[in-house]
Each structure stands twice: as structure tokens, then as C-alpha cells.
Amino acid sequence: MSAILPPSQRIWWKEPLDRVELMWIIIAFVWCMVMFFMMPYWHVYGKQNLSSETYRTTPEMFAKKAQAMVDKYKVREETAENIPVVAPPAGSDVYLIARLWAWWPMLELENGKTYRLHLTAMDYQHGFSLQPENINVQVLPGYEHVISITPNRSGTYGIICNEFCGIGHHKMVSRLYVK
Ligand code: CUA
């Protein structure tokens, strides 16, 4: 059969399957199944996946909670924009706001302690990406994403926005301190 000429048999699809063709169908099907079952398997056993809780919120409600945390636990300010750095107590709820084009505030956490990190966006969709750990969370306006985090290495981490959010996207960077 040629790909250019019309098939000699008009009902060409009723021809018996070639062995090679059948083999490929089986291989493709088995691989599909492997990929399909890897999704739930990797969600449970894979180390890189975060299981986050998500709640409805509004920018006003979330900003109030973040502001309360900053008022209580601010230790200093950094950068030309005077972004507050907060050192909340171990085990507490910590809040991080994504907006055009900054993260607010900066967090200073303790090594080995567990925190509940709350994330939201004030305006558009942003992406929370913690470097060099490569932890990624989509941050959506109207939603409060909560993840439990336990830093296990001291140092300064970078936070970058990994969801294109406009002209200042590349400037949407911040830091996270672990002491
Ligand atoms: Cu925020 Cu890109």
C-alpha cells in the first residue's frame, strides 16, 4: 500500500493486523497503563510532590492575616522596597503574598521546625518556586494554598515566580532564610 495512491482495497481497515503493528499497539497500551498508574503511585511515594490544602479566601482577608504576622514578628527590613523580614515562632502559620511583582514579606524560619506556609496571589496567577530545592506551587488569586514545610538545611533560599505574570515577571524574586 502506498501513502500517496488510494488503497487498492476500498475497505482497507478490515485487513488483518500485521504482527509488528499488533506488537506496537500492545507496547503503547502497556506504557499508557504504566504512566497512568505512576500518577497516583508517585503522588504517594514520590519525594518531590507537595500535598497542599486549598481554601477559598479574598485578598483582603489574607492580607489582614499576613499584616498581623508582620506586625508581631518583624525583625528587620531588606531591599530598596523595604520588604519586612519576619521570624515567626516555630510551628506557627506563616503567610506569603504574591503580587505584581513582588513577594511579601520575607520569611526567616528555623531549621528542623515545621511551619504551615499559606500562599495566595493578590491579582493574577503566580508561581512559587523555591530554589535550589525546586519546590513549585501554583499561586492563584482567591485561593489560600497551605503546605506543611520543615526546612532541613540552613541557608538562604531563593524564591522566584515561575508563572509568567507580565512585564515585571523576571523581577519577582525574593529570599527565604533558614537559621
Ligand atoms: Cu509573578 Cu511571574
Short mmCIF file of C-alpha atoms and ligand atoms in Angstrom, two decimals:
data_model
loop_
_atom_site.label_atom_id
_atom_site.label_comp_id
_atom_site.label_asym_id
_atom_site.label_seq_id
_atom_site.Cartn_x
_atom_site.Cartn_y
_atom_site.Cartn_z
CA MET A 1 0.00 0.00 0.00
CA SER A 2 1.19 3.50 -0.75
CA ALA A 3 0.55 6.63 1.22
CA ILE A 4 0.03 8.66 -1.96
CA LEU A 5 -2.17 6.38 -4.06
CA PRO A 6 -5.64 5.41 -2.87
CA PRO A 7 -5.72 1.93 -1.31
CA SER A 8 -6.40 -0.91 -3.74
CA GLN A 9 -8.93 -2.37 -1.33
CA ARG A 10 -11.53 0.24 -0.50
CA ILE A 11 -12.27 -1.37 2.84
CA TRP A 12 -8.63 -1.33 3.87
CA TRP A 13 -9.19 -1.22 7.62
CA LYS A 14 -10.55 -4.73 7.68
CA GLU A 15 -7.25 -6.23 6.66
CA PRO A 16 -5.71 -8.48 9.32
CA LEU A 17 -3.33 -6.80 11.76
CA ASP A 18 0.31 -7.19 11.00
CA ARG A 19 2.30 -8.79 13.82
CA VAL A 20 4.55 -5.72 14.11
CA GLU A 21 1.54 -3.43 14.28
CA LEU A 22 -0.06 -5.53 16.99
CA MET A 23 3.19 -5.51 18.93
CA TRP A 24 3.33 -1.72 18.83
CA ILE A 25 -0.28 -1.43 19.97
CA ILE A 26 0.50 -3.71 22.92
CA ILE A 27 3.66 -1.81 23.80
CA ALA A 28 1.84 1.54 23.61
CA PHE A 29 -1.06 0.25 25.70
CA VAL A 30 1.18 -1.22 28.40
CA TRP A 31 3.16 2.02 28.54
CA CYS A 32 -0.05 4.04 28.84
CA MET A 33 -1.05 1.87 31.79
CA VAL A 34 2.37 2.29 33.41
CA MET A 35 2.13 6.07 33.07
CA PHE A 36 -1.44 6.09 34.32
CA PHE A 37 -0.71 4.16 37.49
CA MET A 38 2.51 6.06 38.10
CA MET A 39 0.45 9.21 38.71
CA PRO A 40 -1.25 8.04 41.92
CA TYR A 41 1.78 5.94 42.92
CA TRP A 42 4.18 8.86 42.61
CA HIS A 43 1.83 11.19 44.39
CA VAL A 44 2.04 8.96 47.45
CA TYR A 45 5.64 7.69 47.26
CA GLY A 46 7.42 10.35 45.22
CA LYS A 47 9.52 12.70 47.28
CA GLN A 48 9.08 15.82 45.17
CA ASN A 49 5.34 16.21 45.42
CA LEU A 50 3.69 18.50 47.91
CA SER A 51 0.25 17.70 49.11
CA SER A 52 -1.33 21.07 49.60
CA GLU A 53 -4.64 22.04 51.15
CA THR A 54 -6.57 24.75 49.41
CA TYR A 55 -9.20 27.08 50.79
CA ARG A 56 -11.22 29.97 49.47
CA THR A 57 -10.04 33.38 50.54
CA THR A 58 -10.08 37.01 49.45
CA PRO A 59 -7.10 39.33 49.06
CA GLU A 60 -8.42 41.44 51.96
CA MET A 61 -8.79 38.51 54.37
CA PHE A 62 -5.40 37.10 53.53
CA ALA A 63 -3.64 40.48 53.65
CA LYS A 64 -5.04 41.03 57.14
CA LYS A 65 -3.52 37.79 58.42
CA ALA A 66 -0.20 38.48 56.74
CA GLN A 67 -0.14 42.01 58.15
CA ALA A 68 -0.88 40.70 61.66
CA MET A 69 2.07 38.31 61.39
CA VAL A 70 4.37 41.08 60.15
CA ASP A 71 3.27 43.46 62.92
CA LYS A 72 4.07 40.82 65.54
CA TYR A 73 7.24 39.19 64.28
CA LYS A 74 9.10 41.66 62.06
CA VAL A 75 12.84 41.64 62.75
CA ARG A 76 14.17 43.99 60.07
CA GLU A 77 13.61 45.32 56.56
CA GLU A 78 15.51 44.47 53.39
CA THR A 79 15.90 45.70 49.81
CA ALA A 80 15.17 49.14 48.41
CA GLU A 81 11.43 48.43 48.71
CA ASN A 82 11.71 47.91 52.49
CA ILE A 83 10.29 44.42 52.45
CA PRO A 84 9.83 43.30 56.06
CA VAL A 85 11.64 40.18 57.21
CA VAL A 86 9.62 38.20 59.73
CA ALA A 87 10.78 35.49 62.11
CA PRO A 88 7.58 33.81 63.28
CA PRO A 89 7.74 31.24 66.12
CA ALA A 90 8.41 27.61 65.23
CA GLY A 91 5.30 25.64 64.41
CA SER A 92 3.22 28.66 63.51
CA ASP A 93 1.25 29.65 60.46
CA VAL A 94 3.28 31.81 58.09
CA TYR A 95 1.88 33.89 55.26
CA LEU A 96 3.35 34.83 51.92
CA ILE A 97 1.69 37.11 49.41
CA ALA A 98 2.41 37.05 45.69
CA ARG A 99 1.55 40.14 43.69
CA LEU A 100 2.73 42.20 40.74
CA TRP A 101 5.75 41.98 41.07
CA ALA A 102 6.96 41.02 44.48
CA TRP A 103 6.71 38.52 47.30
CA TRP A 104 5.69 39.92 50.67
CA PRO A 105 7.04 39.59 53.32
CA MET A 106 10.32 37.68 53.61
CA LEU A 107 10.33 34.72 55.94
CA GLU A 108 13.04 33.65 58.34
CA LEU A 109 12.43 30.12 59.56
CA GLU A 110 14.20 27.78 61.95
CA ASN A 111 15.95 24.68 60.74
CA GLY A 112 14.17 21.46 61.70
CA LYS A 113 10.95 23.16 62.74
CA THR A 114 7.64 22.65 60.94
CA TYR A 115 5.56 25.55 59.69
CA ARG A 116 2.32 25.86 57.82
CA LEU A 117 3.01 28.04 54.83
CA HIS A 118 0.00 29.88 53.44
CA LEU A 119 0.20 31.29 49.94
CA THR A 120 -2.10 33.45 47.90
CA ALA A 121 -1.99 35.89 44.99
CA MET A 122 -3.42 39.40 45.17
CA ASP A 123 -4.04 39.88 41.48
CA TYR A 124 -3.07 37.29 38.89
CA GLN A 125 -1.67 33.80 38.83
CA HIS A 126 1.89 33.49 40.08
CA GLY A 127 4.17 30.55 40.70
CA PHE A 128 6.00 29.93 43.95
CA SER A 129 9.31 28.30 43.17
CA LEU A 130 11.83 27.64 45.92
CA GLN A 131 15.41 27.43 44.69
CA PRO A 132 17.58 25.42 44.65
CA GLU A 133 15.09 22.89 46.10
CA ASN A 134 12.82 23.10 43.05
CA ILE A 135 9.63 23.12 45.12
CA ASN A 136 6.81 24.51 43.00
CA VAL A 137 3.33 25.63 43.90
CA GLN A 138 0.84 27.42 41.69
CA VAL A 139 -0.46 30.52 43.45
CA LEU A 140 -3.93 31.66 42.46
CA PRO A 141 -5.95 34.71 43.46
CA GLY A 142 -8.98 33.84 45.58
CA TYR A 143 -7.36 30.68 46.94
CA GLU A 144 -5.26 30.03 50.00
CA HIS A 145 -2.79 27.22 49.44
CA VAL A 146 -1.41 25.67 52.61
CA ILE A 147 1.62 23.40 52.74
CA SER A 148 3.48 21.96 55.70
CA ILE A 149 7.18 22.63 55.41
CA THR A 150 10.09 21.53 57.57
CA PRO A 151 13.35 23.14 56.43
CA ASN A 152 16.20 20.67 56.87
CA ARG A 153 19.14 22.78 55.75
CA SER A 154 20.20 26.23 56.91
CA GLY A 155 20.93 28.93 54.40
CA THR A 156 19.43 31.50 52.11
CA TYR A 157 16.96 30.21 49.57
CA GLY A 158 15.69 31.99 46.52
CA ILE A 159 12.02 32.40 45.71
CA ILE A 160 11.21 33.09 42.09
CA CYS A 161 7.94 33.47 40.27
CA ASN A 162 7.73 30.70 37.70
CA GLU A 163 4.43 31.68 36.13
CA PHE A 164 4.65 34.43 33.52
CA CYS A 165 2.77 37.37 35.07
CA GLY A 166 3.62 40.35 32.91
CA ILE A 167 6.31 42.87 32.23
CA GLY A 168 7.91 42.64 35.69
CA HIS A 169 7.78 38.83 35.97
CA HIS A 170 11.57 38.45 35.89
CA LYS A 171 11.87 40.86 38.81
CA MET A 172 9.53 38.90 41.02
CA VAL A 173 12.20 37.37 43.21
CA SER A 174 12.67 37.10 46.94
CA ARG A 175 14.53 35.23 49.64
CA LEU A 176 13.73 32.76 52.36
CA TYR A 177 16.07 32.42 55.30
CA VAL A 178 16.57 29.26 57.29
CA LYS A 179 18.56 29.61 60.51
CU1 CUA B 1 4.60 36.58 39.28
CU2 CUA B 1 5.67 35.84 37.30
#
